[in-house]
């Protein structure tokens, strides 16, 4: 597995973790993903360099590790937020990046949280109404905000 740095200024780059000098020097907005490419398939600095790859990185099965908002430091994503991001379908990821206030049905929430009870609310979700509708909050919302800046949504 390799880490990939996604920014609006550069194509996706293979990097180390947040302590990597390239990562540390990168201003926000930026996101660090664990890419499912094995180390034999991609070496340091050999990530594909197309905008389509950035979209694939965001919408694919890559685990977000950390994000950096504009003017802020790096924030390491908690395991729960990273798990929930991985549980989102590509279509739902696109929807949440385009509209960070988008509502999810109870069914969408349950699928995203791997069948967790719809009454279990974490710091990454908020709900309202009857029937319940859910919205991202906390780290998930902040991640979606940073990704929206990167993609221009």
mmCIF file with all atom_site columns, C-alpha atoms in Angstrom:
data_model
loop_
_atom_site.group_PDB
_atom_site.id
_atom_site.type_symbol
_atom_site.label_atom_id
_atom_site.label_alt_id
_atom_site.label_comp_id
_atom_site.label_asym_id
_atom_site.label_entity_id
_atom_site.label_seq_id
_atom_site.pdbx_PDB_ins_code
_atom_site.Cartn_x
_atom_site.Cartn_y
_atom_site.Cartn_z
_atom_site.occupancy
_atom_site.B_iso_or_equiv
_atom_site.pdbx_formal_charge
_atom_site.auth_seq_id
_atom_site.auth_comp_id
_atom_site.auth_asym_id
_atom_site.auth_atom_id
_atom_site.pdbx_PDB_model_num
ATOM 1   C CA . UNK A 1 1   ? 0.000   0.000  0.000   1.00 0.00 ? 1   UNK A CA 1
ATOM 2   C CA . UNK A 1 2   ? 1.209   3.502  -0.767  1.00 0.00 ? 2   UNK A CA 1
ATOM 3   C CA . UNK A 1 3   ? 0.042   6.925  0.363   1.00 0.00 ? 3   UNK A CA 1
ATOM 4   C CA . UNK A 1 4   ? -1.084  9.468  -2.197  1.00 0.00 ? 4   UNK A CA 1
ATOM 5   C CA . UNK A 1 5   ? -1.263  13.236 -1.708  1.00 0.00 ? 5   UNK A CA 1
ATOM 6   C CA . UNK A 1 6   ? -4.118  15.017 -3.473  1.00 0.00 ? 6   UNK A CA 1
ATOM 7   C CA . UNK A 1 7   ? -4.051  18.805 -3.944  1.00 0.00 ? 7   UNK A CA 1
ATOM 8   C CA . UNK A 1 8   ? -5.591  21.220 -6.454  1.00 0.00 ? 8   UNK A CA 1
ATOM 9   C CA . UNK A 1 9   ? -2.114  22.507 -7.424  1.00 0.00 ? 9   UNK A CA 1
ATOM 10  C CA . UNK A 1 10  ? -0.467  19.228 -8.467  1.00 0.00 ? 10  UNK A CA 1
ATOM 11  C CA . UNK A 1 11  ? -1.332  15.797 -9.833  1.00 0.00 ? 11  UNK A CA 1
ATOM 12  C CA . UNK A 1 12  ? -1.660  13.024 -7.226  1.00 0.00 ? 12  UNK A CA 1
ATOM 13  C CA . UNK A 1 13  ? 1.760   12.111 -5.820  1.00 0.00 ? 13  UNK A CA 1
ATOM 14  C CA . UNK A 1 14  ? 3.030   9.023  -3.994  1.00 0.00 ? 14  UNK A CA 1
ATOM 15  C CA . UNK A 1 15  ? 4.319   10.164 -0.595  1.00 0.00 ? 15  UNK A CA 1
ATOM 16  C CA . UNK A 1 16  ? 4.996   8.983  2.950   1.00 0.00 ? 16  UNK A CA 1
ATOM 17  C CA . UNK A 1 17  ? 2.835   9.974  5.897   1.00 0.00 ? 17  UNK A CA 1
ATOM 18  C CA . UNK A 1 18  ? 2.164   13.452 7.351   1.00 0.00 ? 18  UNK A CA 1
ATOM 19  C CA . UNK A 1 19  ? 5.813   13.644 8.469   1.00 0.00 ? 19  UNK A CA 1
ATOM 20  C CA . UNK A 1 20  ? 7.071   13.338 4.876   1.00 0.00 ? 20  UNK A CA 1
ATOM 21  C CA . UNK A 1 21  ? 8.727   16.684 4.022   1.00 0.00 ? 21  UNK A CA 1
ATOM 22  C CA . UNK A 1 22  ? 6.648   17.041 0.837   1.00 0.00 ? 22  UNK A CA 1
ATOM 23  C CA . UNK A 1 23  ? 3.423   16.444 2.766   1.00 0.00 ? 23  UNK A CA 1
ATOM 24  C CA . UNK A 1 24  ? 4.420   18.735 5.635   1.00 0.00 ? 24  UNK A CA 1
ATOM 25  C CA . UNK A 1 25  ? 5.262   21.559 3.208   1.00 0.00 ? 25  UNK A CA 1
ATOM 26  C CA . UNK A 1 26  ? 2.029   21.236 1.212   1.00 0.00 ? 26  UNK A CA 1
ATOM 27  C CA . UNK A 1 27  ? -0.460  24.017 1.957   1.00 0.00 ? 27  UNK A CA 1
ATOM 28  C CA . UNK A 1 28  ? -4.158  23.231 2.228   1.00 0.00 ? 28  UNK A CA 1
ATOM 29  C CA . UNK A 1 29  ? -6.429  22.196 0.801   1.00 0.00 ? 29  UNK A CA 1
ATOM 30  C CA . UNK A 1 30  ? -4.907  18.716 0.630   1.00 0.00 ? 30  UNK A CA 1
ATOM 31  C CA . UNK A 1 31  ? -5.885  15.140 1.450   1.00 0.00 ? 31  UNK A CA 1
ATOM 32  C CA . UNK A 1 32  ? -3.657  12.153 2.135   1.00 0.00 ? 32  UNK A CA 1
ATOM 33  C CA . UNK A 1 33  ? -5.108  8.808  1.021   1.00 0.00 ? 33  UNK A CA 1
ATOM 34  C CA . UNK A 1 34  ? -3.896  5.253  1.554   1.00 0.00 ? 34  UNK A CA 1
ATOM 35  C CA . UNK A 1 35  ? -3.980  3.947  -1.996  1.00 0.00 ? 35  UNK A CA 1
ATOM 36  C CA . UNK A 1 36  ? -4.693  0.270  -2.547  1.00 0.00 ? 36  UNK A CA 1
ATOM 37  C CA . UNK A 1 37  ? -1.765  0.020  -5.000  1.00 0.00 ? 37  UNK A CA 1
ATOM 38  C CA . UNK A 1 38  ? 0.892   -2.308 -3.648  1.00 0.00 ? 38  UNK A CA 1
ATOM 39  C CA . UNK A 1 39  ? 4.425   -1.020 -3.183  1.00 0.00 ? 39  UNK A CA 1
ATOM 40  C CA . UNK A 1 40  ? 5.671   -3.031 -6.176  1.00 0.00 ? 40  UNK A CA 1
ATOM 41  C CA . UNK A 1 41  ? 3.230   -1.272 -8.497  1.00 0.00 ? 41  UNK A CA 1
ATOM 42  C CA . UNK A 1 42  ? 4.083   2.309  -7.578  1.00 0.00 ? 42  UNK A CA 1
ATOM 43  C CA . UNK A 1 43  ? 7.230   3.797  -6.176  1.00 0.00 ? 43  UNK A CA 1
ATOM 44  C CA . UNK A 1 44  ? 7.855   7.159  -4.525  1.00 0.00 ? 44  UNK A CA 1
ATOM 45  C CA . UNK A 1 45  ? 6.722   9.918  -6.918  1.00 0.00 ? 45  UNK A CA 1
ATOM 46  C CA . UNK A 1 46  ? 5.267   7.516  -9.471  1.00 0.00 ? 46  UNK A CA 1
ATOM 47  C CA . UNK A 1 47  ? 1.555   8.110  -8.959  1.00 0.00 ? 47  UNK A CA 1
ATOM 48  C CA . UNK A 1 48  ? -0.329  8.680  -12.202 1.00 0.00 ? 48  UNK A CA 1
ATOM 49  C CA . UNK A 1 49  ? -0.618  12.362 -13.005 1.00 0.00 ? 49  UNK A CA 1
ATOM 50  C CA . UNK A 1 50  ? -4.031  13.066 -14.515 1.00 0.00 ? 50  UNK A CA 1
ATOM 51  C CA . UNK A 1 51  ? -7.116  14.849 -13.206 1.00 0.00 ? 51  UNK A CA 1
ATOM 52  C CA . UNK A 1 52  ? -9.079  11.647 -13.826 1.00 0.00 ? 52  UNK A CA 1
ATOM 53  C CA . UNK A 1 53  ? -6.775  9.918  -11.372 1.00 0.00 ? 53  UNK A CA 1
ATOM 54  C CA . UNK A 1 54  ? -7.683  12.533 -8.744  1.00 0.00 ? 54  UNK A CA 1
ATOM 55  C CA . UNK A 1 55  ? -11.366 11.774 -9.286  1.00 0.00 ? 55  UNK A CA 1
ATOM 56  C CA . UNK A 1 56  ? -10.683 8.050  -9.190  1.00 0.00 ? 56  UNK A CA 1
ATOM 57  C CA . UNK A 1 57  ? -8.700  8.491  -5.992  1.00 0.00 ? 57  UNK A CA 1
ATOM 58  C CA . UNK A 1 58  ? -11.580 10.334 -4.309  1.00 0.00 ? 58  UNK A CA 1
ATOM 59  C CA . UNK A 1 59  ? -14.341 8.065  -5.594  1.00 0.00 ? 59  UNK A CA 1
ATOM 60  C CA . UNK A 1 60  ? -12.442 4.760  -5.417  1.00 0.00 ? 60  UNK A CA 1
ATOM 61  C CA . UNK A 1 61  ? -11.842 2.492  -2.460  1.00 0.00 ? 61  UNK A CA 1
ATOM 62  C CA . UNK A 1 62  ? -9.006  4.563  -1.028  1.00 0.00 ? 62  UNK A CA 1
ATOM 63  C CA . UNK A 1 63  ? -8.921  5.229  2.699   1.00 0.00 ? 63  UNK A CA 1
ATOM 64  C CA . UNK A 1 64  ? -8.513  8.886  3.696   1.00 0.00 ? 64  UNK A CA 1
ATOM 65  C CA . UNK A 1 65  ? -5.786  9.245  6.324   1.00 0.00 ? 65  UNK A CA 1
ATOM 66  C CA . UNK A 1 66  ? -5.546  13.000 6.904   1.00 0.00 ? 66  UNK A CA 1
ATOM 67  C CA . UNK A 1 67  ? -6.673  16.306 5.479   1.00 0.00 ? 67  UNK A CA 1
ATOM 68  C CA . UNK A 1 68  ? -5.450  19.872 5.583   1.00 0.00 ? 68  UNK A CA 1
ATOM 69  C CA . UNK A 1 69  ? -7.895  22.744 5.189   1.00 0.00 ? 69  UNK A CA 1
ATOM 70  C CA . UNK A 1 70  ? -6.727  26.066 3.776   1.00 0.00 ? 70  UNK A CA 1
ATOM 71  C CA . UNK A 1 71  ? -4.751  27.933 6.419   1.00 0.00 ? 71  UNK A CA 1
ATOM 72  C CA . UNK A 1 72  ? -4.780  25.027 8.885   1.00 0.00 ? 72  UNK A CA 1
ATOM 73  C CA . UNK A 1 73  ? -2.480  22.211 9.920   1.00 0.00 ? 73  UNK A CA 1
ATOM 74  C CA . UNK A 1 74  ? -2.821  18.547 9.069   1.00 0.00 ? 74  UNK A CA 1
ATOM 75  C CA . UNK A 1 75  ? -5.662  16.696 10.809  1.00 0.00 ? 75  UNK A CA 1
ATOM 76  C CA . UNK A 1 76  ? -5.383  12.913 11.101  1.00 0.00 ? 76  UNK A CA 1
ATOM 77  C CA . UNK A 1 77  ? -8.762  11.340 10.385  1.00 0.00 ? 77  UNK A CA 1
ATOM 78  C CA . UNK A 1 78  ? -10.186 9.075  13.095  1.00 0.00 ? 78  UNK A CA 1
ATOM 79  C CA . UNK A 1 79  ? -10.801 5.433  12.235  1.00 0.00 ? 79  UNK A CA 1
ATOM 80  C CA . UNK A 1 80  ? -14.589 5.842  12.417  1.00 0.00 ? 80  UNK A CA 1
ATOM 81  C CA . UNK A 1 81  ? -14.698 8.725  9.924   1.00 0.00 ? 81  UNK A CA 1
ATOM 82  C CA . UNK A 1 82  ? -12.301 6.873  7.604   1.00 0.00 ? 82  UNK A CA 1
ATOM 83  C CA . UNK A 1 83  ? -14.425 3.704  7.860   1.00 0.00 ? 83  UNK A CA 1
ATOM 84  C CA . UNK A 1 84  ? -17.599 5.651  7.101   1.00 0.00 ? 84  UNK A CA 1
ATOM 85  C CA . UNK A 1 85  ? -15.962 7.375  4.096   1.00 0.00 ? 85  UNK A CA 1
ATOM 86  C CA . UNK A 1 86  ? -14.963 3.959  2.744   1.00 0.00 ? 86  UNK A CA 1
ATOM 87  C CA . UNK A 1 87  ? -18.564 2.795  3.280   1.00 0.00 ? 87  UNK A CA 1
ATOM 88  C CA . UNK A 1 88  ? -19.970 5.538  1.052   1.00 0.00 ? 88  UNK A CA 1
ATOM 89  C CA . UNK A 1 89  ? -20.818 4.628  -2.530  1.00 0.00 ? 89  UNK A CA 1
ATOM 90  C CA . UNK A 1 90  ? -19.114 6.673  -5.253  1.00 0.00 ? 90  UNK A CA 1
ATOM 91  C CA . UNK A 1 91  ? -22.425 8.366  -6.034  1.00 0.00 ? 91  UNK A CA 1
ATOM 92  C CA . UNK A 1 92  ? -22.951 9.302  -2.389  1.00 0.00 ? 92  UNK A CA 1
ATOM 93  C CA . UNK A 1 93  ? -19.385 10.633 -2.105  1.00 0.00 ? 93  UNK A CA 1
ATOM 94  C CA . UNK A 1 94  ? -20.003 12.828 -5.145  1.00 0.00 ? 94  UNK A CA 1
ATOM 95  C CA . UNK A 1 95  ? -23.294 14.030 -3.667  1.00 0.00 ? 95  UNK A CA 1
ATOM 96  C CA . UNK A 1 96  ? -21.707 14.942 -0.319  1.00 0.00 ? 96  UNK A CA 1
ATOM 97  C CA . UNK A 1 97  ? -18.754 16.721 -1.930  1.00 0.00 ? 97  UNK A CA 1
ATOM 98  C CA . UNK A 1 98  ? -21.122 18.732 -4.130  1.00 0.00 ? 98  UNK A CA 1
ATOM 99  C CA . UNK A 1 99  ? -23.486 19.517 -1.215  1.00 0.00 ? 99  UNK A CA 1
ATOM 100 C CA . UNK A 1 100 ? -22.162 19.088 2.309   1.00 0.00 ? 100 UNK A CA 1
ATOM 101 C CA . UNK A 1 101 ? -25.720 19.580 3.640   1.00 0.00 ? 101 UNK A CA 1
ATOM 102 C CA . UNK A 1 102 ? -27.176 16.761 1.509   1.00 0.00 ? 102 UNK A CA 1
ATOM 103 C CA . UNK A 1 103 ? -29.580 14.522 3.379   1.00 0.00 ? 103 UNK A CA 1
ATOM 104 C CA . UNK A 1 104 ? -29.282 10.749 3.569   1.00 0.00 ? 104 UNK A CA 1
ATOM 105 C CA . UNK A 1 105 ? -32.178 8.412  4.186   1.00 0.00 ? 105 UNK A CA 1
ATOM 106 C CA . UNK A 1 106 ? -32.108 5.965  7.089   1.00 0.00 ? 106 UNK A CA 1
ATOM 107 C CA . UNK A 1 107 ? -31.319 3.200  4.581   1.00 0.00 ? 107 UNK A CA 1
ATOM 108 C CA . UNK A 1 108 ? -28.348 5.106  3.092   1.00 0.00 ? 108 UNK A CA 1
ATOM 109 C CA . UNK A 1 109 ? -27.060 5.835  6.598   1.00 0.00 ? 109 UNK A CA 1
ATOM 110 C CA . UNK A 1 110 ? -27.344 2.169  7.594   1.00 0.00 ? 110 UNK A CA 1
ATOM 111 C CA . UNK A 1 111 ? -25.435 0.998  4.501   1.00 0.00 ? 111 UNK A CA 1
ATOM 112 C CA . UNK A 1 112 ? -22.730 3.632  5.012   1.00 0.00 ? 112 UNK A CA 1
ATOM 113 C CA . UNK A 1 113 ? -22.239 2.681  8.657   1.00 0.00 ? 113 UNK A CA 1
ATOM 114 C CA . UNK A 1 114 ? -22.230 -1.073 7.929   1.00 0.00 ? 114 UNK A CA 1
ATOM 115 C CA . UNK A 1 115 ? -25.650 -1.714 9.412   1.00 0.00 ? 115 UNK A CA 1
ATOM 116 C CA . UNK A 1 116 ? -25.248 0.358  12.546  1.00 0.00 ? 116 UNK A CA 1
ATOM 117 C CA . UNK A 1 117 ? -28.484 1.180  14.271  1.00 0.00 ? 117 UNK A CA 1
ATOM 118 C CA . UNK A 1 118 ? -30.064 4.285  12.802  1.00 0.00 ? 118 UNK A CA 1
ATOM 119 C CA . UNK A 1 119 ? -30.409 5.581  16.351  1.00 0.00 ? 119 UNK A CA 1
ATOM 120 C CA . UNK A 1 120 ? -26.628 5.445  16.909  1.00 0.00 ? 120 UNK A CA 1
ATOM 121 C CA . UNK A 1 121 ? -25.314 8.909  16.164  1.00 0.00 ? 121 UNK A CA 1
ATOM 122 C CA . UNK A 1 122 ? -21.630 9.617  16.215  1.00 0.00 ? 122 UNK A CA 1
ATOM 123 C CA . UNK A 1 123 ? -19.720 12.851 15.917  1.00 0.00 ? 123 UNK A CA 1
ATOM 124 C CA . UNK A 1 124 ? -19.674 12.245 12.142  1.00 0.00 ? 124 UNK A CA 1
ATOM 125 C CA . UNK A 1 125 ? -23.448 12.295 11.653  1.00 0.00 ? 125 UNK A CA 1
ATOM 126 C CA . UNK A 1 126 ? -26.424 14.354 12.713  1.00 0.00 ? 126 UNK A CA 1
ATOM 127 C CA . UNK A 1 127 ? -30.104 13.590 12.185  1.00 0.00 ? 127 UNK A CA 1
ATOM 128 C CA . UNK A 1 128 ? -33.474 15.318 12.174  1.00 0.00 ? 128 UNK A CA 1
ATOM 129 C CA . UNK A 1 129 ? -37.116 14.802 11.316  1.00 0.00 ? 129 UNK A CA 1
ATOM 130 C CA . UNK A 1 130 ? -39.453 11.878 11.061  1.00 0.00 ? 130 UNK A CA 1
ATOM 131 C CA . UNK A 1 131 ? -38.690 9.731  9.211   1.00 0.00 ? 131 UNK A CA 1
ATOM 132 C CA . UNK A 1 132 ? -35.106 10.466 10.124  1.00 0.00 ? 132 UNK A CA 1
ATOM 133 C CA . UNK A 1 133 ? -32.755 12.012 7.627   1.00 0.00 ? 133 UNK A CA 1
ATOM 134 C CA . UNK A 1 134 ? -29.028 12.213 8.219   1.00 0.00 ? 134 UNK A CA 1
ATOM 135 C CA . UNK A 1 135 ? -26.268 14.673 7.349   1.00 0.00 ? 135 UNK A CA 1
ATOM 136 C CA . UNK A 1 136 ? -22.518 14.431 7.631   1.00 0.00 ? 136 UNK A CA 1
ATOM 137 C CA . UNK A 1 137 ? -20.910 16.274 10.532  1.00 0.00 ? 137 UNK A CA 1
ATOM 138 C CA . UNK A 1 138 ? -17.551 16.542 12.247  1.00 0.00 ? 138 UNK A CA 1
ATOM 139 C CA . UNK A 1 139 ? -14.561 15.015 10.493  1.00 0.00 ? 139 UNK A CA 1
ATOM 140 C CA . UNK A 1 140 ? -16.614 13.616 7.607   1.00 0.00 ? 140 UNK A CA 1
ATOM 141 C CA . UNK A 1 141 ? -18.020 17.035 6.804   1.00 0.00 ? 141 UNK A CA 1
ATOM 142 C CA . UNK A 1 142 ? -14.586 18.671 7.113   1.00 0.00 ? 142 UNK A CA 1
ATOM 143 C CA . UNK A 1 143 ? -13.128 16.037 4.759   1.00 0.00 ? 143 UNK A CA 1
ATOM 144 C CA . UNK A 1 144 ? -15.934 16.675 2.260   1.00 0.00 ? 144 UNK A CA 1
ATOM 145 C CA . UNK A 1 145 ? -15.283 20.446 2.521   1.00 0.00 ? 145 UNK A CA 1
ATOM 146 C CA . UNK A 1 146 ? -11.576 19.996 1.748   1.00 0.00 ? 146 UNK A CA 1
ATOM 147 C CA . UNK A 1 147 ? -12.339 17.643 -1.149  1.00 0.00 ? 147 UNK A CA 1
ATOM 148 C CA . UNK A 1 148 ? -14.853 20.169 -2.504  1.00 0.00 ? 148 UNK A CA 1
ATOM 149 C CA . UNK A 1 149 ? -12.110 22.821 -2.491  1.00 0.00 ? 149 UNK A CA 1
ATOM 150 C CA . UNK A 1 150 ? -9.736  20.466 -4.304  1.00 0.00 ? 150 UNK A CA 1
ATOM 151 C CA . UNK A 1 151 ? -12.285 19.474 -6.953  1.00 0.00 ? 151 UNK A CA 1
ATOM 152 C CA . UNK A 1 152 ? -13.776 22.948 -7.327  1.00 0.00 ? 152 UNK A CA 1
ATOM 153 C CA . UNK A 1 153 ? -17.284 21.862 -6.210  1.00 0.00 ? 153 UNK A CA 1
#
